[in-house]
CSV table of C-alpha atoms and ligand atoms in Angstrom, one decimal:
chain,number,residue,atom,x,y,z
A,910,MET,CA,6.3,-38.7,122.2
A,911,SER,CA,7.3,-38.7,125.9
A,912,ARG,CA,6.1,-36.1,128.4
A,913,THR,CA,9.6,-34.6,128.4
A,914,ASP,CA,9.5,-34.3,124.5
A,915,SER,CA,6.1,-32.6,124.6
A,916,HIS,CA,7.7,-29.9,126.8
A,917,LYS,CA,10.4,-29.2,124.2
A,918,ASN,CA,9.8,-26.1,122.1
A,919,MET,CA,9.8,-26.3,118.3
A,920,ALA,CA,13.4,-25.3,117.9
A,921,GLU,CA,14.6,-28.1,120.1
A,922,LEU,CA,12.5,-30.9,118.6
A,923,GLY,CA,14.6,-33.4,116.6
A,924,ALA,CA,13.1,-34.5,113.2
A,925,HIS,CA,13.3,-38.1,114.4
A,926,GLU,CA,11.0,-37.2,117.2
A,927,SER,CA,8.2,-36.3,114.9
A,928,ARG,CA,4.7,-37.9,115.4
A,929,LEU,CA,5.0,-38.9,111.7
A,930,TYR,CA,7.1,-41.9,112.8
A,931,SER,CA,5.0,-42.8,115.9
A,932,ASP,CA,1.3,-41.9,116.2
A,933,LEU,CA,1.0,-41.0,112.5
A,934,ALA,CA,2.8,-44.0,111.2
A,935,PRO,CA,-0.4,-45.5,109.7
A,936,LEU,CA,-0.6,-42.4,107.4
A,937,TYR,CA,2.9,-42.8,106.1
A,938,ASP,CA,2.2,-45.3,103.4
A,939,LYS,CA,-0.8,-43.4,102.2
A,940,THR,CA,1.2,-40.2,101.8
A,941,PHE,CA,5.0,-40.0,101.8
A,942,ALA,CA,5.6,-43.6,100.7
A,943,LYS,CA,3.5,-43.2,97.5
A,944,PHE,CA,5.6,-40.2,96.6
A,945,PHE,CA,8.9,-41.9,97.4
A,946,TYR,CA,8.5,-45.4,96.0
A,947,SER,CA,9.1,-44.8,92.2
A,948,ARG,CA,12.4,-43.0,93.0
A,949,GLU,CA,13.6,-45.8,95.3
A,950,ARG,CA,12.6,-48.4,92.7
A,951,THR,CA,14.6,-46.7,90.0
A,952,VAL,CA,17.7,-46.3,92.2
A,953,ILE,CA,17.5,-50.0,93.2
A,954,GLN,CA,17.0,-51.2,89.6
A,955,ASN,CA,20.0,-49.1,88.4
A,956,LEU,CA,22.2,-50.8,90.9
A,957,ARG,CA,21.7,-54.2,89.1
A,958,LEU,CA,22.1,-56.0,92.5
A,959,PRO,CA,23.9,-59.3,92.0
A,960,ALA,CA,22.4,-62.5,93.3
A,961,GLY,CA,23.4,-63.2,96.9
A,962,ALA,CA,24.1,-59.5,97.7
A,963,GLU,CA,23.9,-58.7,101.4
A,964,ILE,CA,22.1,-55.4,101.7
A,965,LEU,CA,21.4,-53.1,104.7
A,966,GLU,CA,18.8,-50.3,104.5
A,967,VAL,CA,19.0,-47.9,107.4
A,968,GLY,CA,15.9,-45.9,108.4
A,969,VAL,CA,13.8,-48.4,106.5
A,970,GLY,CA,10.5,-47.1,108.0
A,971,THR,CA,7.4,-49.0,106.8
A,972,GLY,CA,9.5,-50.7,104.0
A,973,THR,CA,8.5,-48.4,101.1
A,974,SER,CA,11.3,-49.8,99.0
A,975,PHE,CA,10.6,-53.5,99.7
A,976,PRO,CA,8.8,-54.4,96.4
A,977,ALA,CA,11.9,-53.2,94.5
A,978,TYR,CA,14.4,-55.6,95.9
A,979,PRO,CA,15.2,-58.7,93.9
A,980,HIS,CA,14.3,-61.9,95.8
A,981,ASN,CA,17.7,-63.4,95.2
A,982,CYS,CA,19.4,-60.9,97.6
A,983,HIS,CA,19.2,-60.7,101.4
A,984,VAL,CA,18.0,-57.4,102.8
A,985,VAL,CA,18.1,-56.2,106.4
A,986,GLY,CA,16.1,-53.1,107.2
A,987,VAL,CA,16.7,-51.2,110.5
A,988,ASP,CA,14.7,-48.4,112.0
A,989,GLN,CA,14.3,-46.8,115.5
A,990,ALA,CA,10.5,-46.4,115.3
A,991,PRO,CA,8.6,-49.5,116.4
A,992,LYS,CA,5.3,-48.2,114.8
A,993,MET,CA,7.0,-47.8,111.4
A,994,LEU,CA,8.6,-51.2,111.7
A,995,ALA,CA,5.2,-52.8,112.6
A,996,HIS,CA,4.0,-51.9,109.1
A,997,ALA,CA,7.2,-53.2,107.5
A,998,LYS,CA,6.7,-56.5,109.4
A,999,GLU,CA,3.1,-56.7,108.2
A,1000,LYS,CA,4.2,-56.3,104.6
A,1001,ILE,CA,6.9,-59.0,104.9
A,1002,ALA,CA,4.4,-61.5,106.4
A,1003,LYS,CA,1.6,-60.7,104.0
A,1004,ASN,CA,3.9,-61.1,100.9
A,1005,ASN,CA,5.8,-64.0,102.4
A,1006,TRP,CA,9.1,-62.2,101.6
A,1007,ARG,CA,11.8,-64.5,102.9
A,1008,HIS,CA,14.6,-62.3,101.5
A,1009,LEU,CA,13.7,-59.4,103.8
A,1010,GLU,CA,13.9,-58.9,107.6
A,1011,VAL,CA,13.7,-55.9,109.8
A,1012,GLU,CA,15.1,-55.0,113.2
A,1013,GLN,CA,14.8,-52.1,115.6
A,1014,MET,CA,18.1,-50.3,115.8
A,1015,ASP,CA,19.7,-46.9,116.0
A,1016,ALA,CA,21.3,-46.0,112.7
A,1017,LEU,CA,23.8,-44.0,114.7
A,1018,ASP,CA,24.9,-47.0,116.6
A,1019,LEU,CA,24.6,-50.1,114.4
A,1020,THR,CA,25.1,-53.4,116.2
A,1021,PHE,CA,26.5,-55.1,113.0
A,1022,PRO,CA,30.2,-56.0,112.7
A,1023,ASP,CA,32.5,-54.1,110.3
A,1024,ASP,CA,32.3,-55.1,106.6
A,1025,ALA,CA,29.0,-57.0,107.0
A,1026,PHE,CA,27.2,-55.8,103.9
A,1027,ASP,CA,27.9,-55.4,100.2
A,1028,TYR,CA,25.4,-52.5,99.8
A,1029,VAL,CA,24.2,-50.0,102.4
A,1030,MET,CA,21.3,-47.7,101.6
A,1031,ALA,CA,19.6,-44.7,103.3
A,1032,PHE,CA,16.5,-43.4,101.5
A,1033,HIS,CA,15.1,-40.1,102.9
A,1034,VAL,CA,16.8,-40.6,106.3
A,1035,VAL,CA,19.9,-38.3,106.5
A,1036,THR,CA,17.9,-35.2,107.3
A,1037,VAL,CA,15.8,-37.1,109.9
A,1038,VAL,CA,18.5,-38.5,112.2
A,1039,PRO,CA,20.0,-36.2,114.8
A,1040,ASP,CA,23.6,-36.7,113.5
A,1041,PRO,CA,23.9,-37.4,109.7
A,1042,VAL,CA,27.7,-37.6,109.8
A,1043,LYS,CA,27.7,-40.2,112.6
A,1044,MET,CA,25.0,-42.2,110.6
A,1045,MET,CA,27.2,-42.1,107.5
A,1046,SER,CA,30.3,-43.2,109.5
A,1047,GLU,CA,28.3,-46.2,110.7
A,1048,MET,CA,27.1,-47.0,107.1
A,1049,GLN,CA,30.8,-46.8,106.0
A,1050,ARG,CA,31.9,-49.1,108.8
A,1051,VAL,CA,29.4,-51.9,108.2
A,1052,CYS,CA,29.8,-51.7,104.4
A,1053,ARG,CA,32.7,-53.8,103.2
A,1054,PRO,CA,35.6,-51.9,101.4
A,1055,GLY,CA,34.7,-51.8,97.7
A,1056,GLY,CA,30.9,-52.2,98.6
A,1057,THR,CA,28.4,-49.6,97.6
A,1058,ILE,CA,26.8,-46.8,99.6
A,1059,VAL,CA,23.6,-45.1,98.4
A,1060,ILE,CA,21.8,-42.1,99.8
A,1061,VAL,CA,18.7,-40.5,98.4
A,1062,ASN,CA,17.7,-37.2,100.0
A,1063,HIS,CA,16.9,-33.6,99.6
A,1064,PHE,CA,19.7,-31.2,100.5
A,1065,THR,CA,19.7,-27.5,101.1
A,1066,THR,CA,20.5,-25.3,98.1
A,1067,GLU,CA,23.8,-23.3,98.0
A,1068,SER,CA,21.8,-20.3,96.8
A,1069,PRO,CA,21.9,-17.6,99.6
A,1070,PHE,CA,18.3,-16.5,99.1
A,1071,TRP,CA,16.7,-20.0,99.0
A,1072,GLY,CA,19.2,-21.2,101.6
A,1073,LYS,CA,18.1,-18.5,104.1
A,1074,LEU,CA,14.4,-19.4,103.4
A,1075,THR,CA,14.9,-23.1,104.0
A,1076,HIS,CA,17.0,-22.4,107.1
A,1077,SER,CA,14.1,-20.3,108.5
A,1078,LEU,CA,11.6,-23.1,107.8
A,1079,ASP,CA,13.8,-25.7,109.5
A,1080,PRO,CA,12.1,-25.6,113.0
A,1081,VAL,CA,8.7,-26.2,111.3
A,1082,THR,CA,9.8,-29.0,109.0
A,1083,ARG,CA,11.7,-30.7,111.9
A,1084,ARG,CA,8.4,-30.8,113.7
A,1085,LEU,CA,6.8,-32.5,110.6
A,1086,GLY,CA,9.7,-35.0,110.5
A,1087,TRP,CA,12.7,-33.7,108.5
A,1088,SER,CA,15.3,-31.0,108.6
A,1089,THR,CA,15.9,-28.6,105.7
A,1090,ASN,CA,19.4,-27.5,106.9
A,1091,LEU,CA,21.8,-30.1,105.4
A,1092,LYS,CA,24.1,-29.0,102.6
A,1093,LEU,CA,25.4,-31.8,100.3
A,1094,LYS,CA,29.0,-30.6,99.8
A,1095,PRO,CA,30.1,-30.0,103.4
A,1096,PHE,CA,28.2,-33.3,104.4
A,1097,LEU,CA,30.2,-35.3,101.8
A,1098,GLU,CA,33.5,-33.6,102.8
A,1099,GLU,CA,32.9,-34.3,106.5
A,1100,THR,CA,32.1,-37.9,105.8
A,1101,GLY,CA,35.0,-38.5,103.5
A,1102,PHE,CA,32.6,-39.9,100.9
A,1103,SER,CA,33.6,-37.2,98.3
A,1104,GLY,CA,34.5,-39.6,95.5
A,1105,CYS,CA,30.9,-40.6,95.0
A,1106,LYS,CA,28.6,-39.5,92.2
A,1107,ALA,CA,25.7,-37.2,93.0
A,1108,TYR,CA,22.9,-36.6,90.5
A,1109,LYS,CA,19.2,-35.8,90.2
A,1110,PHE,CA,16.6,-37.5,88.0
A,1111,SER,CA,15.5,-34.1,86.6
A,1112,ARG,CA,16.8,-30.6,86.9
A,1113,PHE,CA,13.9,-29.5,89.1
A,1114,SER,CA,13.8,-32.6,91.3
A,1115,LEU,CA,14.2,-31.8,95.0
A,1116,TYR,CA,16.0,-35.1,95.6
A,1117,THR,CA,19.6,-36.0,95.0
A,1118,VAL,CA,20.9,-39.6,94.6
A,1119,VAL,CA,24.4,-40.1,96.0
A,1120,VAL,CA,26.1,-43.3,95.1
A,1121,GLY,CA,29.7,-44.5,95.4
A,1122,THR,CA,32.2,-47.1,96.4
A,1123,ASN,CA,33.0,-47.4,100.1
A,1124,ASP,CA,36.7,-46.5,99.9
A,1125,ARG,CA,37.4,-46.2,103.7
A,1126,GLU,CA,40.7,-47.5,104.8
B,1445,SAM,C1,11.2,-40.1,106.1
B,1445,SAM,S1,11.3,-41.7,106.9
B,1445,SAM,C2,12.0,-42.7,105.5
B,1445,SAM,C3,11.5,-44.1,105.5
B,1445,SAM,C4,11.9,-44.9,104.3
B,1445,SAM,N1,13.3,-45.0,104.2
B,1445,SAM,C5,11.2,-44.4,103.1
B,1445,SAM,O1,11.9,-43.9,102.2
B,1445,SAM,O2,10.0,-44.4,103.1
B,1445,SAM,C6,12.7,-41.6,108.0
B,1445,SAM,C7,12.8,-42.8,108.8
B,1445,SAM,O3,14.0,-42.7,109.6
B,1445,SAM,C8,13.8,-43.3,110.9
B,1445,SAM,N2,14.8,-42.8,111.8
B,1445,SAM,C9,15.0,-41.6,112.4
B,1445,SAM,N3,16.0,-41.6,113.2
B,1445,SAM,C10,16.6,-42.8,113.2
B,1445,SAM,C11,17.7,-43.4,113.9
B,1445,SAM,N4,18.5,-42.8,114.7
B,1445,SAM,N5,17.9,-44.7,113.6
B,1445,SAM,C12,17.1,-45.5,112.8
B,1445,SAM,N6,16.1,-44.9,112.1
B,1445,SAM,C13,15.8,-43.7,112.3
B,1445,SAM,C14,12.4,-42.9,111.2
B,1445,SAM,O4,11.9,-43.7,112.2
B,1445,SAM,C15,11.7,-43.0,109.9
B,1445,SAM,O5,11.2,-44.3,109.7
């Protein structure tokens, strides 16, 4: 975190600026990743990725999902945090995973050309980036028409009581590394990705899987 960032108050701090993705990155695999992996594995398995598929994962972090990808696909992971990517690179080297590569890149300003990927994923990222709609428009742009976009994330409840509570917790959770303010329906409407399917693995799960065909013009 820069000196300027350290002078920001809690309400101003963006979730992406959390120490979780910089100084505390070594802790990530021992905590969050353990909790996230089985969900990511199930989502990836359910996609039945065909051999030769070109896949982009934005906000790949330390590469939590890596063991789940079939070796006959090609996966590019991007993330803005060098310390998270260092762990991802270590895993790739240690396991000699030739089908995986990572690059430092802003998910809001991807340097890939249009239609470059068959699948574009974002696991636990939309509530971390400063502008989720912009991230989604970049995901739609680099995914070929007819390709598949997958998002796994928590979204704020529509219930007025719980919604108010999560809204009031937002400055705190943002400091920890995620926002609690994003509502699924308006997010999908704004991104134009409303033909997708959204489901949870269980009724009480905090996390929603959003999957659909990239039908942008
Ligand atoms: C909660 S972690 C999720 C990591 C991984 N997808 C997982 O499921 O374990 C969120 C990640 O988003 C990354 N991130 C935040 N803002 C970003 C941006 N603008 N561009 C790329 N990555 C970003 C963070 O550095 C962090 O690694």
